[in-house]
Amino acid sequence: KPVVLNGEAGLSRKSAGEGNASYYYAITRFETRGILRVGDTVHDVSGLSWLDREWSTSVLADDQQGWDWFALHLDDGSDLMVYQLRRDDGTVDPFSSGTLTDTDGHARTLSAKDFTLEVKDVWRSPRGARYPSRWRLVLPDEAIDLDIRPVLADQELIVSIPYWEGAVDVRGTRDGRDLAGRGYVELVGY
């Protein structure tokens, strides 16, 4: 698929404050092949990849706590990226956004009003953090209703700022028809 510019022509605003934005693009679906070496064993691997690049001068506004970011390959050929910015008071920031890319590569920008993200379960890290571990993502105007679950519960990265980042399975419906997929989720600020 062609390059997708997220936000307004690639500018993704993250808050009303000046400087709280990023330039953001993705190539949502391309074939990937390689080898995986485990000890002396070599495995041929193949699949679909999602290349995502974002750069900015700031990470979060003063009143924002973190984000939940989803990149999903759906089996009808569409791709969905949404992120929900979380405020310190527990509310969803209205600058949360997303992009729905159809099978031909045409992208539709989504505002925070275009989707709802509901946490259905929580996983407690052995290191103390509590992360969402199952979600319901609904796009009413697109008749999309998805159940998203981690492939493995413990996909926490222990770096200077610990966060959860990993593979997810997707099941749901679009226009009343079954829909499945695979994806990637990033959870920051827990």
PDB file of C-alpha atoms in Angstrom, residues 7 15 42 58 64 75 84 93 100 109 113 115 125 144 154 157 160 165 169 180:
ATOM      1  CA  GLY A   7      -3.459  13.609  10.810  1.00  0.00           C
ATOM      2  CA  SER A  15      -3.014  18.857  22.242  1.00  0.00           C
ATOM      3  CA  VAL A  42      17.349 -21.398  11.149  1.00  0.00           C
ATOM      4  CA  SER A  58       7.521  16.958  22.670  1.00  0.00           C
ATOM      5  CA  GLN A  64      -1.582  14.152  29.672  1.00  0.00           C
ATOM      6  CA  ASP A  75      -8.505  -9.608   7.175  1.00  0.00           C
ATOM      7  CA  GLN A  84      -6.132   7.389  22.704  1.00  0.00           C
ATOM      8  CA  ASP A  93      -8.056  13.846  25.403  1.00  0.00           C
ATOM      9  CA  LEU A 100      -8.608   3.912   8.639  1.00  0.00           C
ATOM     10  CA  THR A 109      -8.605  10.473   9.312  1.00  0.00           C
ATOM     11  CA  LYS A 113     -15.454  11.270  18.276  1.00  0.00           C
ATOM     12  CA  PHE A 115     -14.265   5.693  17.889  1.00  0.00           C
ATOM     13  CA  SER A 125       2.949  -6.770  35.810  1.00  0.00           C
ATOM     14  CA  ILE A 144     -16.779  -1.894  13.037  1.00  0.00           C
ATOM     15  CA  ASP A 154       3.551 -10.154  29.567  1.00  0.00           C
ATOM     16  CA  LEU A 157       9.427  -3.628  28.025  1.00  0.00           C
ATOM     17  CA  SER A 160      14.209   3.704  31.228  1.00  0.00           C
ATOM     18  CA  GLU A 165       4.211  -3.105  23.665  1.00  0.00           C
ATOM     19  CA  ASP A 169      -5.271 -10.816  18.012  1.00  0.00           C
ATOM     20  CA  ALA A 180     -10.421 -10.893  12.239  1.00  0.00           C
TER      21      ALA A 180
END
